[in-house]
PDB file of C-alpha atoms in Angstrom:
ATOM      1  CA  HIS J   1     -19.911 -61.439 -20.219  1.00  0.00           C
ATOM      2  CA  VAL J   2     -19.258 -58.036 -18.566  1.00  0.00           C
ATOM      3  CA  THR J   3     -21.913 -55.897 -16.866  1.00  0.00           C
ATOM      4  CA  VAL J   4     -21.369 -52.116 -16.662  1.00  0.00           C
ATOM      5  CA  ASP J   5     -23.270 -49.935 -14.223  1.00  0.00           C
ATOM      6  CA  GLU J   6     -24.118 -46.684 -16.041  1.00  0.00           C
ATOM      7  CA  ARG J   7     -24.413 -44.780 -12.764  1.00  0.00           C
ATOM      8  CA  HIS J   8     -20.804 -45.567 -11.826  1.00  0.00           C
ATOM      9  CA  VAL J   9     -19.598 -44.545 -15.272  1.00  0.00           C
ATOM     10  CA  GLN J  10     -21.438 -41.223 -15.032  1.00  0.00           C
ATOM     11  CA  ILE J  11     -19.986 -40.507 -11.577  1.00  0.00           C
ATOM     12  CA  ALA J  12     -16.468 -41.317 -12.789  1.00  0.00           C
ATOM     13  CA  ARG J  13     -16.904 -38.958 -15.743  1.00  0.00           C
ATOM     14  CA  GLU J  14     -18.099 -36.137 -13.494  1.00  0.00           C
ATOM     15  CA  GLN J  15     -15.158 -36.640 -11.132  1.00  0.00           C
ATOM     16  CA  GLN J  16     -12.731 -36.587 -14.074  1.00  0.00           C
ATOM     17  CA  GLU J  17     -14.274 -33.333 -15.355  1.00  0.00           C
ATOM     18  CA  VAL J  18     -13.927 -31.724 -11.926  1.00  0.00           C
ATOM     19  CA  THR J  19     -10.285 -32.844 -11.686  1.00  0.00           C
ATOM     20  CA  ASN J  20      -9.487 -31.481 -15.144  1.00  0.00           C
ATOM     21  CA  SER J  21     -11.168 -28.149 -14.383  1.00  0.00           C
ATOM     22  CA  ASN J  22      -9.259 -27.804 -11.097  1.00  0.00           C
ATOM     23  CA  SER J  23      -5.967 -28.595 -12.825  1.00  0.00           C
ATOM     24  CA  ALA J  24      -6.655 -25.997 -15.497  1.00  0.00           C
ATOM     25  CA  LEU J  25      -7.616 -23.445 -12.845  1.00  0.00           C
ATOM     26  CA  ASN J  26      -4.464 -24.078 -10.799  1.00  0.00           C
ATOM     27  CA  LYS J  27      -2.342 -23.809 -13.939  1.00  0.00           C
ATOM     28  CA  HIS J  28      -4.024 -20.517 -14.843  1.00  0.00           C
ATOM     29  CA  VAL J  29      -3.544 -19.094 -11.348  1.00  0.00           C
ATOM     30  CA  ALA J  30       0.082 -20.245 -11.198  1.00  0.00           C
ATOM     31  CA  ASN J  31       0.834 -18.444 -14.469  1.00  0.00           C
ATOM     32  CA  ASP J  32      -1.229 -15.330 -13.903  1.00  0.00           C
ATOM     33  CA  CYS J  33       0.280 -12.171 -15.440  1.00  0.00           C
ATOM     34  CA  PHE J  34       0.129  -9.315 -12.920  1.00  0.00           C
ATOM     35  CA  PHE J  35       1.870  -6.709 -15.100  1.00  0.00           C
ATOM     36  CA  SER J  36       2.416  -6.221 -18.813  1.00  0.00           C
ATOM     37  CA  SER J  37       3.736  -3.099 -20.519  1.00  0.00           C
ATOM     38  CA  ASP J  38       2.500  -1.825 -23.859  1.00  0.00           C
ATOM     39  CA  PRO J  39       4.259  -3.418 -26.856  1.00  0.00           C
ATOM     40  CA  GLU J  40       6.810  -1.324 -28.685  1.00  0.00           C
ATOM     41  CA  ILE J  41       7.939  -1.791 -32.296  1.00  0.00           C
ATOM     42  CA  LEU J  42      11.704  -1.276 -32.537  1.00  0.00           C
ATOM     43  CA  PHE J  43      12.111  -1.726 -36.270  1.00  0.00           C
ATOM     44  CA  CYS J  44      10.206  -2.637 -39.421  1.00  0.00           C
ATOM     45  CA  ASP J  45      11.513  -3.777 -42.798  1.00  0.00           C
ATOM     46  CA  LEU J  46      15.066  -4.095 -41.510  1.00  0.00           C
ATOM     47  CA  GLN J  47      17.598  -5.413 -44.019  1.00  0.00           C
ATOM     48  CA  LEU J  48      21.087  -6.493 -42.949  1.00  0.00           C
ATOM     49  CA  LEU J  49      24.010  -7.429 -45.104  1.00  0.00           C
ATOM     50  CA  PRO J  50      26.048 -10.567 -44.335  1.00  0.00           C
ATOM     51  CA  HIS J  51      28.225 -10.216 -41.189  1.00  0.00           C
ATOM     52  CA  SER J  52      26.543  -6.921 -40.301  1.00  0.00           C
ATOM     53  CA  SER J  53      24.590  -5.988 -37.142  1.00  0.00           C
ATOM     54  CA  LYS J  54      22.403  -3.230 -35.774  1.00  0.00           C
ATOM     55  CA  GLU J  55      22.021  -2.163 -32.140  1.00  0.00           C
ATOM     56  CA  LEU J  56      18.552  -1.316 -30.850  1.00  0.00           C
ATOM     57  CA  LYS J  57      17.604  -0.009 -27.404  1.00  0.00           C
ATOM     58  CA  PHE J  58      14.458  -0.569 -25.399  1.00  0.00           C
ATOM     59  CA  SER J  59      13.566   0.876 -21.997  1.00  0.00           C
ATOM     60  CA  GLY J  60      10.567   0.332 -19.774  1.00  0.00           C
ATOM     61  CA  ILE J  61       9.435   1.249 -16.266  1.00  0.00           C
ATOM     62  CA  VAL J  62       8.305  -1.359 -13.766  1.00  0.00           C
ATOM     63  CA  PRO J  63       5.590  -0.002 -11.427  1.00  0.00           C
ATOM     64  CA  THR J  64       6.843   0.757  -7.934  1.00  0.00           C
ATOM     65  CA  HIS J  65       4.167  -1.443  -6.349  1.00  0.00           C
ATOM     66  CA  SER J  66       5.367  -4.538  -8.256  1.00  0.00           C
ATOM     67  CA  PRO J  67       6.891  -7.351  -6.162  1.00  0.00           C
ATOM     68  CA  PRO J  68      10.543  -8.343  -6.643  1.00  0.00           C
ATOM     69  CA  SER J  69      11.663 -11.473  -8.435  1.00  0.00           C
ATOM     70  CA  TYR J  70      10.922 -14.304  -6.029  1.00  0.00           C
ATOM     71  CA  ARG J  71      10.744 -18.099  -6.061  1.00  0.00           C
ATOM     72  CA  GLY J  72       9.190 -19.425  -2.867  1.00  0.00           C
ATOM     73  CA  SER J  73       7.470 -22.539  -1.627  1.00  0.00           C
ATOM     74  CA  TYR J  74       3.942 -21.375  -2.477  1.00  0.00           C
ATOM     75  CA  ILE J  75       4.346 -18.647  -5.083  1.00  0.00           C
ATOM     76  CA  LYS J  76       6.751 -17.414  -7.738  1.00  0.00           C
ATOM     77  CA  TYR J  77       7.199 -13.917  -9.189  1.00  0.00           C
ATOM     78  CA  SER J  78       9.284 -13.751 -12.363  1.00  0.00           C
ATOM     79  CA  TYR J  79       9.896 -11.087 -14.995  1.00  0.00           C
ATOM     80  CA  ILE J  80      10.726 -11.564 -18.657  1.00  0.00           C
ATOM     81  CA  VAL J  81      11.278  -9.338 -21.664  1.00  0.00           C
ATOM     82  CA  LEU J  82       9.310 -10.870 -24.528  1.00  0.00           C
ATOM     83  CA  VAL J  83      10.930 -10.277 -27.912  1.00  0.00           C
ATOM     84  CA  GLY J  84       9.065 -11.112 -31.121  1.00  0.00           C
ATOM     85  CA  LEU J  85      10.763 -11.484 -34.504  1.00  0.00           C
ATOM     86  CA  GLN J  86       9.249 -12.251 -37.882  1.00  0.00           C
ATOM     87  CA  ARG J  87      10.738 -12.654 -41.339  1.00  0.00           C
ATOM     88  CA  VAL J  88       8.898 -12.466 -44.611  1.00  0.00           C
ATOM     89  CA  ASN J  89       6.578 -15.437 -45.097  1.00  0.00           C
ATOM     90  CA  LYS J  90       7.779 -16.926 -41.798  1.00  0.00           C
ATOM     91  CA  PRO J  91       5.951 -17.486 -38.480  1.00  0.00           C
ATOM     92  CA  VAL J  92       6.575 -15.177 -35.518  1.00  0.00           C
ATOM     93  CA  THR J  93       9.424 -16.262 -33.231  1.00  0.00           C
ATOM     94  CA  LEU J  94       9.128 -15.347 -29.541  1.00  0.00           C
ATOM     95  CA  ILE J  95      12.152 -15.127 -27.242  1.00  0.00           C
ATOM     96  CA  ASN J  96      11.882 -14.855 -23.439  1.00  0.00           C
ATOM     97  CA  LEU J  97      14.671 -12.888 -21.792  1.00  0.00           C
ATOM     98  CA  PRO J  98      14.515 -13.407 -17.994  1.00  0.00           C
ATOM     99  CA  ILE J  99      15.461 -10.452 -15.810  1.00  0.00           C
ATOM    100  CA  ARG J 100      15.740  -9.999 -12.043  1.00  0.00           C
ATOM    101  CA  ILE J 101      13.861  -7.185 -10.303  1.00  0.00           C
ATOM    102  CA  ILE J 102      14.958  -5.871  -6.886  1.00  0.00           C
ATOM    103  CA  ASN J 103      12.516  -3.324  -5.562  1.00  0.00           C
ATOM    104  CA  LEU J 104      13.132  -0.685  -2.926  1.00  0.00           C
ATOM    105  CA  PRO J 105      10.015  -0.262  -0.745  1.00  0.00           C
ATOM    106  CA  GLY J 106       9.011   3.357  -0.354  1.00  0.00           C
ATOM    107  CA  ILE J 107      11.382   4.643  -3.065  1.00  0.00           C
ATOM    108  CA  SER J 108      10.216   5.596  -6.558  1.00  0.00           C
ATOM    109  CA  LEU J 109      11.377   7.682  -9.504  1.00  0.00           C
ATOM    110  CA  VAL J 110       8.588  10.173  -8.818  1.00  0.00           C
ATOM    111  CA  ASP J 111      10.281  11.132  -5.555  1.00  0.00           C
ATOM    112  CA  GLY J 112      13.638  11.665  -7.246  1.00  0.00           C
ATOM    113  CA  PRO J 113      15.679  14.828  -6.933  1.00  0.00           C
ATOM    114  CA  LYS J 114      14.489  17.869  -8.842  1.00  0.00           C
ATOM    115  CA  LYS J 115      17.390  19.666 -10.543  1.00  0.00           C
ATOM    116  CA  PRO J 116      17.028  22.740 -12.762  1.00  0.00           C
ATOM    117  CA  LEU J 117      17.465  22.171 -16.480  1.00  0.00           C
ATOM    118  CA  SER J 118      20.517  23.725 -18.088  1.00  0.00           C
ATOM    119  CA  HIS J 119      18.459  24.625 -21.175  1.00  0.00           C
ATOM    120  CA  PRO J 120      14.837  24.031 -22.280  1.00  0.00           C
ATOM    121  CA  PHE J 121      15.759  21.110 -24.548  1.00  0.00           C
ATOM    122  CA  ALA J 122      17.901  19.206 -22.050  1.00  0.00           C
ATOM    123  CA  PRO J 123      16.620  15.637 -21.393  1.00  0.00           C
ATOM    124  CA  ARG J 124      15.421  15.166 -17.856  1.00  0.00           C
ATOM    125  CA  GLU J 125      17.452  11.962 -17.444  1.00  0.00           C
ATOM    126  CA  GLU J 126      20.697  13.912 -17.898  1.00  0.00           C
ATOM    127  CA  CYS J 127      19.837  16.267 -15.055  1.00  0.00           C
ATOM    128  CA  ILE J 128      19.150  13.624 -12.382  1.00  0.00           C
ATOM    129  CA  ASN J 129      21.712  11.232 -10.942  1.00  0.00           C
ATOM    130  CA  TYR J 130      19.421   8.374  -9.952  1.00  0.00           C
ATOM    131  CA  GLU J 131      22.295   6.130  -8.831  1.00  0.00           C
ATOM    132  CA  ASP J 132      23.443   8.543  -6.129  1.00  0.00           C
ATOM    133  CA  TYR J 133      19.832   9.227  -5.140  1.00  0.00           C
ATOM    134  CA  PHE J 134      19.001   5.550  -4.639  1.00  0.00           C
ATOM    135  CA  MET J 135      22.238   4.857  -2.780  1.00  0.00           C
ATOM    136  CA  ASP J 136      21.519   7.719  -0.386  1.00  0.00           C
ATOM    137  CA  LYS J 137      18.024   6.351   0.235  1.00  0.00           C
ATOM    138  CA  VAL J 138      19.350   2.843   0.898  1.00  0.00           C
ATOM    139  CA  GLN J 139      22.013   4.174   3.248  1.00  0.00           C
ATOM    140  CA  SER J 140      19.395   6.139   5.196  1.00  0.00           C
ATOM    141  CA  LEU J 141      17.172   3.053   5.506  1.00  0.00           C
ATOM    142  CA  CYS J 142      20.054   0.849   6.653  1.00  0.00           C
ATOM    143  CA  CYS J 143      21.750   3.318   8.964  1.00  0.00           C
ATOM    144  CA  LYS J 144      22.697   2.053  12.388  1.00  0.00           C
ATOM    145  CA  ARG J 145      19.695   1.854  14.694  1.00  0.00           C
ATOM    146  CA  PRO J 146      20.700  -0.666  17.374  1.00  0.00           C
ATOM    147  CA  ARG J 147      18.025  -3.040  18.662  1.00  0.00           C
ATOM    148  CA  SER J 148      18.095  -5.221  21.763  1.00  0.00           C
ATOM    149  CA  PHE J 149      15.932  -8.103  23.047  1.00  0.00           C
ATOM    150  CA  GLU J 150      15.781  -9.716  26.460  1.00  0.00           C
ATOM    151  CA  VAL J 151      15.395 -13.495  26.590  1.00  0.00           C
ATOM    152  CA  LYS J 152      13.849 -14.563  29.885  1.00  0.00           C
ATOM    153  CA  THR J 153      12.361 -17.643  31.496  1.00  0.00           C
ATOM    154  CA  SER J 154      10.448 -18.137  34.706  1.00  0.00           C
ATOM    155  CA  GLU J 155      13.789 -18.759  36.434  1.00  0.00           C
ATOM    156  CA  GLY J 156      15.478 -15.528  35.359  1.00  0.00           C
ATOM    157  CA  LEU J 157      17.338 -13.731  32.580  1.00  0.00           C
ATOM    158  CA  VAL J 158      18.913 -15.933  29.916  1.00  0.00           C
ATOM    159  CA  SER J 159      20.574 -13.384  27.647  1.00  0.00           C
ATOM    160  CA  ILE J 160      20.358  -9.933  26.106  1.00  0.00           C
ATOM    161  CA  VAL J 161      20.546 -10.135  22.304  1.00  0.00           C
ATOM    162  CA  ARG J 162      21.757  -6.970  20.590  1.00  0.00           C
ATOM    163  CA  LEU J 163      21.681  -6.196  16.867  1.00  0.00           C
ATOM    164  CA  THR J 164      23.856  -3.391  15.525  1.00  0.00           C
ATOM    165  CA  LYS J 165      21.159  -2.391  12.993  1.00  0.00           C
ATOM    166  CA  GLY J 166      17.476  -2.929  12.397  1.00  0.00           C
ATOM    167  CA  ALA J 167      17.613  -3.028   8.574  1.00  0.00           C
ATOM    168  CA  TYR J 168      20.159  -4.649   6.283  1.00  0.00           C
ATOM    169  CA  ARG J 169      21.002  -4.876   2.593  1.00  0.00           C
ATOM    170  CA  LEU J 170      21.469  -8.059   0.592  1.00  0.00           C
ATOM    171  CA  GLY J 171      25.005  -9.317   1.207  1.00  0.00           C
ATOM    172  CA  ASP J 172      25.441  -7.454   4.506  1.00  0.00           C
ATOM    173  CA  PRO J 173      26.773  -9.244   7.600  1.00  0.00           C
ATOM    174  CA  ILE J 174      24.511  -9.311  10.652  1.00  0.00           C
ATOM    175  CA  GLU J 175      26.478  -8.798  13.854  1.00  0.00           C
ATOM    176  CA  VAL J 176      24.761 -10.234  16.925  1.00  0.00           C
ATOM    177  CA  ASN J 177      26.093  -9.552  20.432  1.00  0.00           C
ATOM    178  CA  LEU J 178      25.025 -11.801  23.300  1.00  0.00           C
ATOM    179  CA  GLU J 179      25.290 -10.903  26.982  1.00  0.00           C
ATOM    180  CA  PHE J 180      24.371 -13.856  29.195  1.00  0.00           C
ATOM    181  CA  GLY J 181      22.443 -13.521  32.435  1.00  0.00           C
ATOM    182  CA  GLU J 182      22.386 -15.473  35.679  1.00  0.00           C
ATOM    183  CA  LEU J 183      21.247 -18.742  34.062  1.00  0.00           C
ATOM    184  CA  GLN J 184      24.096 -20.971  32.907  1.00  0.00           C
ATOM    185  CA  CYS J 185      23.912 -21.462  29.124  1.00  0.00           C
ATOM    186  CA  VAL J 186      25.970 -24.232  27.524  1.00  0.00           C
ATOM    187  CA  GLN J 187      25.265 -23.701  23.830  1.00  0.00           C
ATOM    188  CA  VAL J 188      23.484 -21.152  21.661  1.00  0.00           C
ATOM    189  CA  THR J 189      22.388 -21.502  18.033  1.00  0.00           C
ATOM    190  CA  LEU J 190      21.517 -18.544  15.798  1.00  0.00           C
ATOM    191  CA  LYS J 191      19.681 -18.894  12.483  1.00  0.00           C
ATOM    192  CA  LEU J 192      18.982 -16.414   9.687  1.00  0.00           C
ATOM    193  CA  GLN J 193      15.540 -17.330   8.389  1.00  0.00           C
ATOM    194  CA  ALA J 194      13.117 -16.146   5.711  1.00  0.00           C
ATOM    195  CA  LEU J 195       9.399 -16.635   6.424  1.00  0.00           C
ATOM    196  CA  GLU J 196       6.770 -16.979   3.692  1.00  0.00           C
ATOM    197  CA  THR J 197       3.101 -16.578   4.649  1.00  0.00           C
ATOM    198  CA  ILE J 198       0.131 -16.794   2.282  1.00  0.00           C
ATOM    199  CA  SER J 199      -2.831 -14.523   2.987  1.00  0.00           C
ATOM    200  CA  PRO J 200      -6.015 -16.353   4.060  1.00  0.00           C
ATOM    201  CA  GLU J 201      -7.893 -15.022   1.013  1.00  0.00           C
ATOM    202  CA  SER J 202      -5.355 -16.624  -1.371  1.00  0.00           C
ATOM    203  CA  GLU J 203      -5.007 -20.008   0.315  1.00  0.00           C
ATOM    204  CA  ILE J 204      -5.856 -22.978  -1.914  1.00  0.00           C
ATOM    205  CA  ASN J 205      -5.846 -25.323   1.084  1.00  0.00           C
ATOM    206  CA  GLU J 206      -7.116 -24.103   4.428  1.00  0.00           C
ATOM    207  CA  GLY J 207      -4.601 -23.835   7.233  1.00  0.00           C
ATOM    208  CA  THR J 208      -1.526 -23.304   5.052  1.00  0.00           C
ATOM    209  CA  ASP J 209       1.484 -23.145   7.333  1.00  0.00           C
ATOM    210  CA  THR J 210       4.167 -20.490   7.221  1.00  0.00           C
ATOM    211  CA  ARG J 211       7.213 -21.821   5.380  1.00  0.00           C
ATOM    212  CA  CYS J 212      10.565 -21.130   7.002  1.00  0.00           C
ATOM    213  CA  THR J 213      13.839 -21.272   5.044  1.00  0.00           C
ATOM    214  CA  THR J 214      17.153 -21.120   6.900  1.00  0.00           C
ATOM    215  CA  HIS J 215      19.990 -19.400   5.016  1.00  0.00           C
ATOM    216  CA  ASP J 216      22.730 -19.311   7.658  1.00  0.00           C
ATOM    217  CA  THR J 217      23.327 -21.072  10.983  1.00  0.00           C
ATOM    218  CA  LYS J 218      25.959 -20.525  13.661  1.00  0.00           C
ATOM    219  CA  THR J 219      26.387 -22.639  16.821  1.00  0.00           C
ATOM    220  CA  ILE J 220      28.791 -21.650  19.588  1.00  0.00           C
ATOM    221  CA  GLN J 221      29.737 -23.158  22.947  1.00  0.00           C
ATOM    222  CA  CYS J 222      29.270 -20.559  25.665  1.00  0.00           C
ATOM    223  CA  ILE J 223      29.708 -22.327  29.005  1.00  0.00           C
ATOM    224  CA  HIS J 224      31.274 -19.985  31.593  1.00  0.00           C
ATOM    225  CA  THR J 225      31.049 -17.142  29.062  1.00  0.00           C
ATOM    226  CA  LYS J 226      29.734 -13.696  29.977  1.00  0.00           C
ATOM    227  CA  SER J 227      29.389 -12.348  26.446  1.00  0.00           C
ATOM    228  CA  THR J 228      30.104 -13.316  22.857  1.00  0.00           C
ATOM    229  CA  ALA J 229      29.515 -12.126  19.292  1.00  0.00           C
ATOM    230  CA  VAL J 230      28.211 -14.002  16.246  1.00  0.00           C
ATOM    231  CA  THR J 231      28.090 -12.923  12.594  1.00  0.00           C
ATOM    232  CA  LEU J 232      25.441 -14.140  10.164  1.00  0.00           C
ATOM    233  CA  HIS J 233      25.697 -13.439   6.443  1.00  0.00           C
ATOM    234  CA  ILE J 234      22.812 -12.477   4.124  1.00  0.00           C
ATOM    235  CA  PRO J 235      23.206 -14.110   0.681  1.00  0.00           C
ATOM    236  CA  LEU J 236      23.140 -11.951  -2.437  1.00  0.00           C
ATOM    237  CA  ASN J 237      20.804 -14.250  -4.363  1.00  0.00           C
ATOM    238  CA  VAL J 238      17.847 -13.952  -1.963  1.00  0.00           C
ATOM    239  CA  VAL J 239      14.933 -11.520  -1.929  1.00  0.00           C
ATOM    240  CA  ASN J 240      14.329  -8.637   0.443  1.00  0.00           C
ATOM    241  CA  SER J 241      11.294  -8.344   2.697  1.00  0.00           C
ATOM    242  CA  PHE J 242       8.111  -7.490   0.790  1.00  0.00           C
ATOM    243  CA  SER J 243       4.360  -7.998   0.925  1.00  0.00           C
ATOM    244  CA  THR J 244       1.529  -8.204  -1.597  1.00  0.00           C
ATOM    245  CA  ASN J 245      -2.154  -9.064  -1.377  1.00  0.00           C
ATOM    246  CA  ILE J 246      -1.131 -12.726  -1.777  1.00  0.00           C
ATOM    247  CA  VAL J 247       2.085 -13.325   0.150  1.00  0.00           C
ATOM    248  CA  LEU J 248       4.154 -11.836   2.977  1.00  0.00           C
ATOM    249  CA  VAL J 249       7.915 -12.453   3.018  1.00  0.00           C
ATOM    250  CA  ARG J 250       9.875 -11.329   6.064  1.00  0.00           C
ATOM    251  CA  TRP J 251      13.222 -12.070   7.697  1.00  0.00           C
ATOM    252  CA  GLN J 252      14.159 -12.919  11.248  1.00  0.00           C
ATOM    253  CA  VAL J 253      17.086 -13.996  13.402  1.00  0.00           C
ATOM    254  CA  GLY J 254      16.039 -17.004  15.436  1.00  0.00           C
ATOM    255  CA  TRP J 255      17.947 -18.292  18.445  1.00  0.00           C
ATOM    256  CA  SER J 256      17.853 -21.289  20.743  1.00  0.00           C
ATOM    257  CA  PHE J 257      19.663 -21.773  24.045  1.00  0.00           C
ATOM    258  CA  LEU J 258      20.775 -25.083  25.563  1.00  0.00           C
ATOM    259  CA  PHE J 259      20.988 -25.411  29.338  1.00  0.00           C
ATOM    260  CA  ASP J 260      22.738 -28.026  31.437  1.00  0.00           C
ATOM    261  CA  CYS J 261      20.911 -28.655  34.687  1.00  0.00           C
ATOM    262  CA  LEU J 262      23.782 -30.679  36.139  1.00  0.00           C
ATOM    263  CA  ILE J 263      27.122 -28.878  35.971  1.00  0.00           C
ATOM    264  CA  VAL J 264      30.152 -30.586  37.511  1.00  0.00           C
ATOM    265  CA  TYR J 265      32.929 -28.252  38.620  1.00  0.00           C
TER     266      TYR J 265
END
């Protein structure tokens, strides 16, 4: 003989409904579409003979405010080209073609160079060299603007850290020059880190910590050394600094110094 309390069954059902609704909500948020272009029909009633092919071209513009392709700890931005095919009396077949987007903050096609047209019917794309324009913009953003930082403690100056530039491209080396002060430093460790921070309005759990990912680390022994240089390398498969209303991704060079209080000469 088994006795069932109807109140407990009702509470269990309500808890299961809440869990299912939260799971569906999280799944919907995780797969939210933030941009979709208008569909374009490339062909209709296309007939191909055996061993024959036909080349079709499609072009689209990604809005300048769109985030780059990114896969982080809390959020993921991905882009795909959705291709739909259908044969007669057959269901529609959808193919996802993943693409990678690298955005350039502050640079858009609207601000491109304005060149005079050779004749009234000349396409605008033939009159503008966007590749040279973008490369010039990137070079101007990443031109050498040296930056320096002083690392101090209550006992005095530890080191002066100098960076040859303030902005870098993906794949660039980061040259760091260290000039040590009056405090004796035994070892220094430099780390190239990417920080991911979720905005408070988009946090699912309160107090979400900033996630730190280290991409390169260099440790050098610097006892009795006045100055030294270290090179960190930015990978090509990472994402540049960007921010949206949901996430902030930024880069930093972190350092740590090791001191030896007892030095035997």
